[in-house]
């Protein structure tokens, strides 16, 4: 948009101009409830790429087979204006029934699952196992030279665990992306 | 009622409990019939032959055979825009579908209700790169309001009715249904449209009472208000235009409109400001810039309207009425957002206003200011005895056709803007133009669609010699179907708007914007079976326009106009509403930052 050099000098700047430059970028977790019909994930993802929005993480699965409902959890970033647009644009998609802003609700629980392969022998192998116990990671596969850990928790906890494994023979990581739900007895 | 007709009526309307088994192709035709479709625009091909076969025994649905699928799409748009009904196009798989992408996108941008039926290769061939296969739902996903691939014939009737519901309700738009050939042949159950709904699709049509009250609060205290109306008023139906006129009569607020909204408010009204935006009137743009209250009804703050956004109407409170919540606060932050249908909201505002007592501020100082702006006479141009000025051509066309039932379509470019400036509309649905997408080639096929919907009306495509050559083959469609459309070509031998921007922005370096090898339009019209007229003398213009109107058949009118005329006034890119170019382009109007904009 305008860089402030265009137009005649001395014109008053509109108080309503949506200047995105000085707005803080925020991180949001959105739960998108959709009809589980062919192409619905492509519609949601296509909206993000087509309009230039970010996706930090994405998870999707059917959650109610009788109603053909799927839940898509998207972690995104943007200025408050962009985040407002994202929600409104998502609701324009015909099979999107509901968009829940988990972050804004302040009552959200967010969890992620990771499978982490670590290889090594001797002291580093013992150290990896010791740290895994602290993080309550489960060993789901083991050989004489490797472990696969299963870890569930908040994303930053998982990232922290991965960082600790790095010098201890980290081989490979697989993460689900964020799942979320709101606290309390109500739905949505 | 005779016995014969009774039997016929019963056959057409069996009891809802009676299961009706038919082929997929027959389901398509039956659903079109139940949706009240009387015309569809299409082109046959391998993957859609079963539907064409069913159409063979459906004389109640007229099929307009086009020359190119793009023409079918724009014709369906013209039909829809001029009637308020849903336009329908029928095309084959592969190239048939890809040729429809432009009209589908056009209808999406301008919110035109349209259902596009595409044939697809049989389900067992999908994904094998079969002959004339393409991923139609993938390609049209982002340019349609919704789309379907029907893989089970028993879903087909529901999908057909759902598509019409989605295309015509909420913010209207195009819906694509991709139907594999084996599904067209398969036998399944037909269900009627009653009770069809989609649980996740619930457009909000009724405005919140609080928002309506807030709008009226602002109207009660504003001393320089303006209505900024758009295509949403037209899409909402004729009642919205009527309510806008009522609300204007009660409040006295002056009205401007976007390109898409022309006709919702009568151009002959003293409080009409003319179109706003890049080539809008001086008075409309200045009123927008200086108002203290802007009431936007069914418009979307397009960049062609706002100009430089950070200097857009700096001192006004802003109200935005729109059925699409995502349009609100997208470009410009508003004070009172109102999500709702235009007609429903205007009605609620009128009711709330009637309850209020107390005196509203006097608008006479504001109107006096508007008169001063209007007196600048921003559309003035220097006329000539020897050469036809394009503005003069549109003026004469308007004067000689305004007392008839006339529908105008346009292509895209200078001629489109001159048409918007100099042709005046009193009623909605009389003006069909490609606003959002700006599709050159829209006007002639749109005119075909309009003429199908209004057989007795005068339908004129105001065109340029460059635009008309994009989808020119549809003249042959008009000849075949005896549609007496008039194509009024303002021939200046240039892609005029490109030339104007090159003059303004690129130091008069006219790169590839000259129309070389223009066909002889008179001979071309004759070769295609129509009538051709040429005029290059201002003194003969009226007579030849009358000849065009009087001719009972399609006409190509080659109106030779001034070659290097610029379309003014103009807000150059990156400038504010009060920085219009009025007289002449000097080449120094646009800053470096502005040159980077479109």
XYZ file of C-alpha atoms in Angstrom:
786
model
C 0.000 0.000 0.000
C 1.097 3.576 0.368
C 4.521 4.205 1.740
C 3.583 7.723 2.749
C 5.494 9.354 -0.087
C 2.671 9.277 -2.597
C -0.023 11.871 -3.024
C 0.072 15.532 -2.153
C 1.944 16.557 0.962
C -0.029 17.837 3.909
C -3.037 15.611 3.346
C -4.476 14.341 6.584
C -3.955 10.633 7.106
C -7.152 8.764 7.641
C -7.682 7.578 11.174
C -9.286 4.499 9.691
C -6.409 3.380 7.524
C -5.598 -0.204 8.378
C -1.876 0.159 8.760
C -0.629 -3.357 9.361
C 2.978 -2.326 9.871
C 2.652 -1.234 13.482
C 0.297 -4.008 14.587
C 1.799 -6.822 16.642
C 1.825 -10.268 15.086
C 0.004 -12.755 17.303
C -0.182 -16.520 17.313
C -3.593 -18.164 17.277
C -4.955 -21.663 17.500
C -8.224 -22.075 15.605
C -10.495 -25.117 15.696
C -12.445 -25.338 12.437
C -15.444 -27.679 12.440
C -16.295 -28.852 8.941
C -18.514 -31.255 7.063
C -16.253 -34.141 6.161
C -16.791 -33.997 2.398
C -14.241 -34.450 -0.393
C -12.009 -31.442 -0.880
C -12.844 -29.664 2.347
C -9.232 -29.736 3.585
C -8.040 -28.411 0.217
C -10.539 -25.549 0.515
C -9.247 -24.569 3.951
C -5.579 -24.909 3.027
C -6.159 -23.209 -0.350
C -7.689 -20.231 1.434
C -4.520 -19.796 3.494
C -2.164 -20.076 0.519
C -4.374 -18.042 -1.830
C -4.690 -15.109 0.538
C -1.155 -15.260 1.859
C -1.900 -16.312 5.439
C 0.502 -18.428 7.493
C -0.018 -21.986 8.703
C 2.335 -23.019 11.516
C 0.653 -26.343 12.127
C -2.360 -28.244 10.867
C -4.115 -31.354 12.097
C -7.295 -32.923 10.785
C -9.408 -35.999 11.504
C -13.040 -36.992 11.522
C -14.434 -36.588 15.035
C -18.080 -37.555 14.539
C -18.687 -40.273 11.969
C -22.496 -40.177 12.249
C -22.587 -36.428 11.512
C -19.639 -36.578 9.079
C -17.938 -33.851 11.091
C -14.184 -33.290 11.018
C -12.149 -31.000 13.222
C -9.263 -29.077 11.714
C -6.874 -27.420 14.154
C -4.798 -24.649 12.628
C -2.062 -22.690 14.343
C -1.549 -19.426 12.496
C 0.107 -16.050 12.939
C -0.959 -12.578 11.956
C -1.889 -9.108 13.060
C -5.291 -8.778 14.793
C -6.720 -7.451 11.507
C -5.443 -10.435 9.535
C -6.661 -12.872 12.196
C -10.124 -11.309 12.035
C -10.064 -11.725 8.241
C -8.933 -15.353 8.505
C -11.887 -16.198 10.713
C -14.364 -14.391 8.438
C -12.898 -15.927 5.284
C -13.015 -19.432 6.807
C -16.697 -18.964 7.565
C -17.349 -18.128 3.889
C -16.367 -21.684 2.941
C -19.648 -23.542 2.507
C -18.758 -26.769 4.428
C -17.214 -24.834 7.334
C -19.746 -24.840 10.165
C -17.886 -23.189 12.998
C -14.572 -21.525 13.798
C -13.471 -21.522 17.441
C -10.650 -19.224 18.475
C -9.045 -21.395 21.137
C -6.329 -18.869 22.007
C -8.720 -15.951 22.424
C -11.057 -17.984 24.626
C -8.285 -18.196 27.269
C -9.719 -21.589 28.189
C -7.873 -23.642 25.641
C -5.832 -26.758 26.174
C -3.296 -27.510 23.479
C -1.443 -30.789 23.113
C 0.832 -32.363 20.585
C 2.183 -35.871 20.142
C 5.692 -36.601 18.876
C 7.657 -39.718 17.926
C 11.377 -39.145 18.366
C 14.143 -41.514 17.245
C 17.475 -41.291 19.070
C 20.517 -43.514 18.287
C 23.617 -44.013 20.379
C 25.427 -46.300 22.783
C 27.079 -45.976 26.140
C 26.790 -42.809 28.227
C 24.669 -40.798 25.751
C 22.156 -43.667 25.550
C 21.752 -43.679 29.325
C 21.448 -39.896 29.400
C 18.734 -39.947 26.703
C 16.721 -42.454 28.702
C 17.150 -40.433 31.909
C 15.855 -37.248 30.267
C 12.987 -39.200 28.711
C 11.926 -40.249 32.206
C 11.933 -36.625 33.375
C 9.681 -35.668 30.436
C 7.522 -38.759 30.929
C 8.233 -39.916 27.406
C 7.445 -43.564 26.706
C 9.864 -45.871 24.925
C 7.842 -47.564 22.199
C 10.667 -49.230 20.289
C 14.177 -50.105 21.221
C 17.233 -51.720 19.650
C 20.760 -52.029 21.106
C 21.627 -48.741 19.468
C 18.371 -46.738 19.392
C 15.127 -45.696 21.057
C 11.889 -44.327 19.722
C 10.227 -42.112 22.314
C 6.562 -41.185 22.345
C 5.901 -37.857 23.995
C 2.660 -35.941 24.505
C 2.473 -32.392 25.764
C 2.450 -28.747 24.934
C 4.414 -27.886 21.802
C 7.159 -25.993 23.609
C 7.729 -28.925 25.944
C 8.183 -31.211 22.947
C 10.541 -28.731 21.297
C 12.536 -28.540 24.511
C 12.823 -32.348 24.643
C 13.969 -32.447 21.016
C 16.626 -29.826 21.727
C 17.918 -31.904 24.631
C 18.079 -35.006 22.426
C 20.058 -33.258 19.711
C 23.511 -33.809 21.233
C 22.441 -37.305 22.367
C 22.030 -38.800 18.877
C 18.745 -37.379 17.585
C 17.942 -39.086 14.244
C 14.385 -38.228 13.277
C 11.280 -36.459 14.533
C 7.622 -36.893 13.656
C 5.051 -34.517 15.202
C 1.255 -34.427 14.878
C 0.858 -30.697 15.098
C -1.341 -29.060 17.718
C -4.665 -30.474 18.908
C -6.875 -28.296 21.026
C -10.076 -28.233 23.022
C -11.680 -25.789 25.428
C -11.916 -26.402 29.179
C -15.258 -26.701 30.975
C -18.417 -28.675 30.300
C -19.643 -26.760 27.219
C -19.052 -27.771 23.654
C -17.121 -25.461 21.314
C -59.574 -27.471 -17.175
C -59.731 -30.271 -19.710
C -58.992 -33.865 -18.829
C -55.905 -33.822 -20.990
C -54.250 -30.950 -19.125
C -55.227 -32.482 -15.772
C -53.338 -35.647 -16.613
C -50.383 -33.621 -17.762
C -50.298 -31.593 -14.545
C -50.424 -34.744 -12.456
C -47.597 -36.292 -14.375
C -45.452 -33.242 -13.803
C -46.203 -33.042 -10.078
C -46.436 -36.512 -8.574
C -46.964 -36.928 -4.846
C -43.717 -36.356 -2.915
C -43.848 -39.860 -1.433
C -43.733 -41.492 -4.847
C -40.111 -42.462 -5.555
C -39.044 -41.289 -8.975
C -36.387 -43.379 -10.649
C -34.564 -41.946 -13.640
C -31.110 -41.630 -15.191
C -28.585 -39.117 -13.936
C -29.021 -37.085 -17.122
C -32.786 -37.008 -16.578
C -32.259 -36.005 -12.947
C -30.236 -32.987 -14.158
C -32.994 -31.902 -16.539
C -35.753 -32.506 -13.987
C -33.889 -30.507 -11.339
C -33.377 -27.613 -13.804
C -37.110 -27.720 -14.555
C -38.030 -27.724 -10.870
C -35.664 -24.769 -10.306
C -37.551 -22.830 -12.953
C -34.706 -22.729 -15.469
C -36.074 -21.765 -18.890
C -32.761 -21.220 -20.695
C -29.277 -22.581 -20.487
C -26.128 -21.729 -22.374
C -23.810 -24.474 -23.446
C -21.647 -26.446 -25.790
C -21.777 -30.250 -26.163
C -18.892 -32.694 -25.991
C -18.125 -36.341 -25.269
C -18.450 -36.294 -21.495
C -21.749 -34.446 -21.460
C -23.590 -36.249 -24.269
C -26.088 -38.096 -22.021
C -27.322 -34.746 -20.619
C -27.586 -33.377 -24.165
C -29.580 -36.475 -25.071
C -32.008 -35.819 -22.210
C -32.196 -32.183 -23.305
C -33.285 -33.376 -26.764
C -36.646 -34.365 -25.261
C -37.027 -31.284 -23.042
C -38.482 -28.620 -25.349
C -39.490 -26.481 -22.364
C -35.838 -25.654 -21.635
C -34.277 -23.627 -24.410
C -30.616 -24.263 -25.061
C -28.456 -21.516 -26.531
C -25.559 -23.023 -28.424
C -22.530 -20.745 -28.088
C -19.295 -20.753 -30.107
C -16.864 -21.027 -27.188
C -17.534 -22.114 -23.600
C -16.383 -18.746 -22.232
C -19.305 -17.254 -24.144
C -21.708 -19.644 -22.379
C -20.457 -18.483 -19.001
C -20.724 -14.758 -19.709
C -24.129 -15.264 -21.361
C -25.332 -17.013 -18.195
C -23.960 -14.054 -16.206
C -25.778 -11.544 -18.433
C -28.974 -13.551 -18.088
C -28.571 -13.650 -14.293
C -27.618 -10.012 -13.855
C -30.505 -8.716 -15.954
C -33.169 -10.912 -14.315
C -31.987 -11.558 -10.753
C -32.418 -15.270 -11.503
C -29.708 -17.920 -11.545
C -27.775 -18.292 -14.811
C -26.994 -21.828 -15.977
C -24.207 -23.064 -18.257
C -23.588 -26.599 -19.497
C -20.184 -27.647 -20.839
C -18.110 -30.750 -21.384
C -15.042 -32.002 -19.513
C -11.429 -30.880 -19.991
C -11.251 -27.860 -22.319
C -14.978 -27.215 -21.855
C -14.398 -26.810 -18.141
C -11.137 -24.865 -18.406
C -12.712 -22.439 -20.890
C -15.320 -21.740 -18.180
C -12.741 -20.673 -15.593
C -12.778 -16.987 -16.641
C -16.566 -16.565 -16.428
C -16.673 -18.505 -13.144
C -14.040 -16.167 -11.672
C -15.868 -13.175 -13.141
C -19.128 -14.271 -11.465
C -17.271 -14.868 -8.194
C -15.746 -11.377 -8.185
C -19.052 -9.676 -9.051
C -21.261 -11.979 -6.908
C -23.399 -13.277 -9.771
C -25.614 -16.335 -9.143
C -24.641 -19.031 -11.623
C -24.703 -22.830 -11.753
C -22.158 -24.431 -14.080
C -22.699 -28.056 -15.075
C -19.600 -29.808 -16.389
C -19.306 -33.269 -17.856
C -16.446 -35.360 -16.511
C -14.776 -38.578 -17.690
C -16.320 -41.755 -16.193
C -15.422 -42.321 -12.525
C -13.165 -45.299 -13.267
C -11.026 -43.077 -15.526
C -10.698 -40.157 -13.089
C -7.049 -39.660 -12.202
C -5.690 -41.537 -15.223
C -5.066 -38.500 -17.450
C -7.877 -39.711 -19.694
C -8.836 -37.926 -22.914
C -10.385 -34.540 -22.079
C -9.881 -35.096 -18.376
C -8.973 -32.276 -16.033
C -9.332 -31.813 -12.297
C -12.329 -29.509 -12.639
C -13.129 -29.266 -8.930
C -9.458 -28.652 -8.178
C -9.177 -25.940 -10.822
C -12.422 -24.193 -9.849
C -12.114 -24.580 -6.081
C -10.814 -21.093 -5.399
C -12.795 -19.291 -8.099
C -16.239 -20.663 -7.261
C -18.450 -20.146 -4.232
C -18.701 -23.917 -3.959
C -18.201 -26.955 -6.172
C -19.095 -30.632 -6.303
C -17.878 -33.797 -7.962
C -20.860 -36.167 -7.992
C -19.742 -39.797 -7.870
C -23.085 -41.388 -6.886
C -26.198 -40.825 -8.988
C -28.317 -40.878 -5.824
C -26.564 -37.690 -4.646
C -27.197 -35.875 -7.912
C -30.666 -34.411 -7.305
C -29.720 -33.170 -3.836
C -26.499 -31.629 -5.163
C -28.377 -29.893 -8.007
C -30.856 -28.280 -5.593
C -28.150 -27.459 -3.054
C -26.149 -25.745 -5.810
C -29.059 -23.460 -6.712
C -29.621 -22.682 -3.036
C -25.972 -21.737 -2.503
C -25.620 -19.825 -5.793
C -28.659 -17.623 -5.179
C -28.631 -17.024 -1.411
C -26.343 -15.069 0.897
C -23.695 -13.325 -1.176
C -24.498 -14.890 -4.566
C -21.843 -16.612 -6.612
C -21.011 -19.399 -9.058
C -21.390 -23.059 -8.101
C -19.809 -25.785 -10.228
C -21.147 -29.353 -10.497
C -18.823 -31.880 -12.115
C -20.764 -34.936 -13.318
C -18.876 -38.017 -14.594
C -20.363 -39.614 -17.685
C -21.205 -42.936 -15.961
C -23.187 -41.027 -13.315
C -25.200 -39.405 -16.128
C -26.033 -42.884 -17.489
C -26.688 -44.540 -14.084
C -30.216 -44.854 -12.698
C -31.110 -43.318 -9.361
C -33.760 -41.616 -7.276
C -34.925 -38.068 -7.914
C -35.767 -35.905 -4.937
C -37.403 -32.497 -5.068
C -36.018 -29.215 -3.800
C -38.312 -28.962 -0.755
C -36.421 -29.330 2.479
C -32.998 -29.093 0.842
C -30.551 -27.319 3.123
C -26.909 -27.460 4.101
C -26.350 -27.401 7.845
C -23.018 -25.549 7.714
C -24.339 -22.899 5.295
C -26.299 -20.204 7.080
C -25.968 -16.693 5.621
C -26.982 -13.930 7.997
C -29.673 -11.836 6.325
C -31.287 -10.030 9.269
C -29.189 -7.243 10.790
C -28.697 -6.921 14.541
C -31.073 -4.359 16.068
C -28.214 -2.705 17.982
C -26.263 -2.117 14.792
C -29.330 -0.659 13.072
C -29.918 1.670 16.029
C -26.268 2.779 15.880
C -26.642 3.616 12.170
C -29.743 5.692 12.873
C -27.953 7.465 15.760
C -25.305 8.569 13.267
C -27.890 9.647 10.652
C -29.630 11.749 13.336
C -26.489 13.783 14.024
C -24.704 13.955 10.676
C -24.590 17.208 8.772
C -22.658 15.959 5.725
C -23.621 12.344 5.076
C -23.300 10.293 1.892
C -24.649 6.933 0.720
C -21.996 4.823 -0.997
C -23.910 1.985 -2.642
C -22.755 -1.030 -4.614
C -23.682 -4.192 -6.468
C -25.056 -5.689 -3.258
C -28.125 -3.453 -3.576
C -28.797 -4.867 -7.067
C -28.113 -8.455 -5.927
C -30.492 -8.073 -3.020
C -33.334 -7.619 -5.532
C -35.493 -4.740 -6.800
C -36.953 -4.244 -3.308
C -33.548 -3.086 -2.044
C -33.394 -0.393 -4.741
C -36.910 0.697 -3.805
C -36.008 0.869 -0.099
C -32.825 2.805 -0.881
C -34.936 5.369 -2.730
C -37.357 5.531 0.223
C -34.575 5.988 2.760
C -32.992 8.651 0.573
C -36.320 10.459 0.262
C -36.770 10.453 4.054
C -33.214 11.593 4.834
C -32.211 13.659 1.795
C -28.743 12.090 1.880
C -26.881 12.327 -1.458
C -26.063 9.027 -3.183
C -23.036 7.799 -5.079
C -22.482 4.287 -6.372
C -19.803 1.934 -7.540
C -19.653 0.726 -11.140
C -21.559 -2.414 -10.093
C -24.323 -0.525 -8.330
C -25.420 1.809 -11.137
C -29.198 1.850 -11.548
C -30.101 1.164 -7.912
C -30.652 4.905 -7.537
C -32.077 6.955 -10.441
C -29.479 9.031 -12.263
C -32.067 11.761 -12.890
C -32.464 12.432 -9.154
C -31.074 15.795 -7.946
C -29.248 14.054 -5.082
C -27.479 11.622 -7.406
C -23.723 12.296 -7.372
C -22.755 9.957 -10.178
C -20.341 7.064 -9.972
C -17.361 7.352 -7.621
C -13.822 6.064 -7.850
C -10.943 6.199 -10.301
C -13.077 7.517 -13.181
C -15.963 8.708 -11.062
C -17.328 12.216 -10.781
C -15.551 15.076 -9.055
C -18.575 15.693 -6.832
C -18.895 12.023 -5.774
C -15.229 11.685 -4.874
C -15.088 14.989 -3.039
C -18.263 14.152 -1.145
C -16.679 10.844 -0.120
C -13.519 12.622 0.998
C -15.212 15.394 2.976
C -18.313 13.688 4.405
C -18.815 13.244 8.145
C -20.861 10.055 7.701
C -20.389 7.416 5.021
C -23.064 4.737 4.752
C -21.739 1.948 2.572
C -24.541 -0.315 1.349
C -23.466 -3.509 -0.396
C -20.094 -2.285 -1.671
C -16.632 -3.525 -0.724
C -14.122 -0.636 -0.705
C -12.427 -1.879 -3.869
C -9.087 -0.245 -4.714
C -10.707 1.353 -7.794
C -13.070 3.097 -5.374
C -10.893 4.062 -2.437
C -7.817 5.410 -4.186
C -5.078 5.951 -1.649
C -6.387 4.142 1.426
C -4.457 6.070 4.059
C -6.071 9.295 2.862
C -9.522 7.791 2.343
C -12.324 9.930 3.772
C -10.304 11.024 6.807
C -13.020 12.699 8.868
C -16.046 10.472 8.511
C -17.793 7.908 10.652
C -18.235 4.840 8.526
C -21.099 2.361 8.351
C -20.725 -0.808 6.300
C -23.784 -2.894 5.439
C -22.833 -6.186 3.807
C -24.169 -9.744 3.750
C -20.591 -11.038 3.716
C -18.886 -10.493 7.073
C -15.451 -10.957 5.475
C -15.953 -7.781 3.393
C -16.242 -5.695 6.547
C -12.991 -4.264 7.948
C -11.084 -5.911 5.085
C -9.754 -2.713 3.472
C -11.079 0.130 5.599
C -11.858 0.070 9.317
C -15.502 0.988 9.914
C -17.268 2.310 12.987
C -20.538 0.439 12.598
C -20.407 -2.952 10.885
C -23.827 -4.315 9.904
C -23.948 -7.879 8.629
C -27.189 -8.386 6.739
C -29.039 -8.386 3.454
C -29.295 -4.886 1.939
C -33.097 -4.900 1.633
C -33.620 -6.278 5.151
C -31.184 -3.741 6.609
C -32.525 -0.721 4.710
C -36.012 -1.669 5.831
C -34.873 -1.961 9.458
C -33.160 1.452 9.240
C -36.338 3.020 7.815
C -38.416 1.542 10.644
C -35.966 2.662 13.324
C -35.751 6.139 11.796
C -39.538 6.506 11.871
C -39.464 5.940 15.644
C -37.011 8.755 16.286
C -38.157 12.201 17.239
C -36.015 15.276 17.156
C -34.562 17.316 14.387
C -31.748 16.166 12.177
C -29.028 18.665 11.211
C -29.750 20.815 8.193
C -28.021 19.470 5.085
C -28.292 22.652 3.036
C -24.682 23.781 3.559
C -23.522 20.286 2.506
C -25.734 20.337 -0.585
C -24.453 23.789 -1.449
C -20.911 22.482 -1.294
C -21.895 19.558 -3.508
C -23.421 21.955 -6.018
C -20.135 23.878 -6.085
C -18.275 20.653 -6.858
C -20.862 19.685 -9.454
C -20.414 23.085 -11.109
C -16.845 22.115 -11.955
C -18.555 20.056 -14.676
C -15.956 17.326 -14.463
C -17.171 15.342 -17.479
C -16.845 18.301 -19.830
C -14.951 17.571 -23.035
C -14.160 19.508 -26.168
C -16.541 18.383 -28.874
C -15.700 18.412 -32.566
C -17.495 18.858 -35.890
C -15.084 16.671 -37.797
C -14.397 13.706 -35.564
C -16.695 11.734 -33.268
C -15.686 12.115 -29.653
C -16.290 8.880 -27.706
C -18.117 10.793 -24.982
C -20.398 12.306 -27.606
C -21.066 8.867 -29.088
C -22.273 7.517 -25.722
C -24.287 10.674 -25.089
C -26.110 10.317 -28.412
C -26.624 6.603 -27.849
C -28.171 7.432 -24.473
C -30.433 10.171 -25.820
C -31.695 7.985 -28.657
C -32.330 4.875 -26.527
C -33.291 6.149 -23.058
C -37.030 6.066 -23.675
C -36.995 2.405 -24.654
C -36.585 -0.728 -22.576
C -32.802 -0.735 -22.977
C -30.174 -3.000 -21.416
C -26.489 -2.089 -21.675
C -23.516 -4.406 -21.407
C -19.893 -3.413 -21.886
C -16.489 -4.849 -22.474
C -13.589 -3.520 -20.382
C -11.543 -0.378 -20.887
C -12.057 3.280 -21.741
C -15.386 2.660 -23.489
C -16.645 0.977 -20.301
C -15.828 4.044 -18.223
C -17.323 6.426 -20.779
C -20.454 4.271 -20.781
C -20.595 4.460 -16.966
C -20.112 8.237 -17.087
C -22.412 9.173 -19.961
C -25.116 6.488 -20.058
C -27.575 7.058 -17.218
C -29.680 4.424 -15.511
C -32.999 4.814 -13.755
C -33.606 1.176 -12.836
C -31.545 -1.728 -11.449
C -30.566 -4.740 -13.605
C -30.177 -2.602 -16.751
C -26.378 -2.336 -16.609
C -24.147 -5.397 -17.050
C -20.399 -4.977 -16.830
C -17.392 -6.898 -15.590
C -16.334 -4.891 -12.561
C -14.171 -6.996 -10.276
C -12.310 -9.204 -12.716
C -12.348 -6.677 -15.573
C -12.863 -9.263 -18.308
C -12.385 -7.977 -21.850
C -14.772 -10.015 -23.997
C -17.565 -10.052 -21.400
C -19.966 -7.718 -23.149
C -21.054 -9.505 -26.326
C -21.836 -12.899 -24.761
C -23.469 -11.104 -21.825
C -25.665 -9.260 -24.339
C -26.647 -12.639 -25.815
C -27.745 -13.792 -22.353
C -29.640 -10.562 -21.682
C -31.466 -10.762 -25.012
C -32.500 -14.369 -24.280
C -34.024 -13.182 -20.993
C -35.645 -10.076 -22.525
C -36.533 -10.925 -26.139
C -38.374 -7.676 -26.844
C -35.843 -5.305 -25.303
C -33.105 -3.272 -26.938
C -29.790 -4.813 -25.848
C -26.603 -2.905 -26.628
C -23.032 -3.989 -25.977
C -20.932 -0.830 -25.757
C -17.538 -2.130 -26.888
C -14.055 -1.190 -27.946
C -12.384 -2.542 -31.083
C -9.843 -4.442 -28.980
C -12.214 -5.965 -26.407
C -14.740 -7.061 -29.002
C -12.132 -9.156 -30.761
C -11.644 -11.309 -27.667
C -14.965 -13.208 -27.725
C -16.226 -11.919 -31.095
C -17.387 -15.317 -32.356
C -20.517 -15.060 -30.195
C -21.960 -12.704 -32.827
C -22.611 -15.904 -34.727
C -24.552 -17.239 -31.716
C -26.739 -14.127 -31.845
C -27.372 -14.692 -35.549
C -28.256 -18.366 -35.077
C -30.714 -17.733 -32.243
C -32.197 -14.581 -33.814
C -31.089 -12.405 -30.920
C -31.034 -8.824 -32.254
C -28.156 -7.590 -30.054
C -26.445 -4.353 -31.069
C -22.685 -4.141 -30.718
C -21.670 -0.498 -30.605
C -17.900 -0.502 -31.127
C -16.097 2.704 -30.240
C -13.175 2.134 -32.548
C -10.143 4.289 -31.722
C -7.586 1.782 -33.044
C -5.988 1.534 -29.615
C -6.325 -0.528 -26.501
C -7.375 2.807 -25.129
C -6.958 2.300 -21.416
C -3.565 0.646 -21.895
C -2.548 3.542 -24.140
C -3.766 6.056 -21.545
C -1.740 4.377 -18.769
C 1.318 4.270 -21.000
C 0.898 7.998 -21.588
C 0.433 8.611 -17.887
C 3.026 6.245 -16.463
C 5.497 5.215 -19.117
C 6.483 8.375 -20.934
C 4.274 7.785 -23.993
C 6.103 4.587 -24.874
C 3.167 2.823 -26.516
C 4.344 -0.737 -26.254
C 2.057 -3.136 -28.168
C -1.143 -1.235 -27.472
C -1.961 -0.248 -31.059
C -4.698 -2.351 -32.667
C -3.057 -3.545 -35.881
C -5.004 -5.316 -38.610
C -8.456 -4.447 -37.333
C -11.074 -6.385 -39.290
C -13.526 -4.573 -41.518
C -16.383 -4.812 -39.024
C -19.061 -4.079 -41.658
C -17.925 -6.931 -43.887
C -17.403 -9.115 -40.837
C -20.987 -8.546 -39.697
C -22.205 -9.456 -43.171
C -19.984 -12.542 -43.327
C -21.480 -13.738 -40.046
C -25.041 -13.104 -41.254
C -25.655 -9.833 -39.424
C -25.813 -6.184 -40.392
C -22.823 -3.813 -40.354
C -22.842 -0.028 -40.030
C -19.893 2.353 -40.115
C -19.880 5.958 -38.999
C -17.013 8.451 -38.803
C -18.917 11.708 -39.178
C -20.516 13.370 -36.124
C -23.251 14.774 -38.324
C -24.334 11.305 -39.438
C -24.156 9.680 -36.022
C -27.790 10.119 -34.964
C -29.117 8.771 -38.231
C -26.890 5.711 -38.111
C -27.712 4.982 -34.465
C -31.396 5.113 -35.460
C -30.638 2.719 -38.318
C -29.004 0.372 -35.819
C -32.002 0.491 -33.481
C -34.448 -0.027 -36.333
C -32.640 -3.055 -37.765
C -34.400 -6.242 -36.711
C -31.352 -8.402 -36.159
C -27.833 -8.354 -34.770
C -25.763 -5.308 -35.734
C -22.040 -4.530 -35.569
C -21.696 -0.754 -35.452
C -18.167 0.450 -36.232
C -18.130 3.914 -34.688
C -14.814 5.552 -35.586
C -13.932 7.873 -32.721
C -11.133 10.227 -31.719
C -8.001 8.083 -31.448
C -6.081 9.556 -28.530
C -8.878 10.701 -26.237
C -8.192 10.135 -22.529
C -10.798 8.965 -20.093
C -11.095 11.698 -17.476
C -11.514 12.681 -14.751
C -9.161 10.237 -13.123
C -7.740 9.532 -9.696
C -4.272 8.278 -10.555
C -2.945 5.243 -8.658
C -1.705 6.120 -5.202
C -3.703 9.344 -4.986
C -6.588 10.411 -2.794
C -10.185 11.249 -3.729
C -9.450 14.965 -3.728
C -6.461 14.636 -6.072
C -8.308 14.049 -9.341
C -6.925 14.835 -12.775
C -9.617 16.945 -14.413
C -8.394 18.577 -17.585
C -5.415 17.031 -19.295
C -2.764 14.443 -18.550
C 0.706 16.008 -18.285
C 2.652 12.868 -17.416
C 3.736 14.122 -13.979
C 0.658 13.113 -12.010
C 1.832 9.831 -10.608
C 4.488 9.443 -7.946
C 7.036 6.639 -8.103
C 5.115 4.772 -5.404
C 1.894 5.132 -7.379
C 3.491 3.684 -10.513
C 4.004 0.381 -8.726
C 0.267 0.015 -8.122
C -2.138 -1.411 -10.682
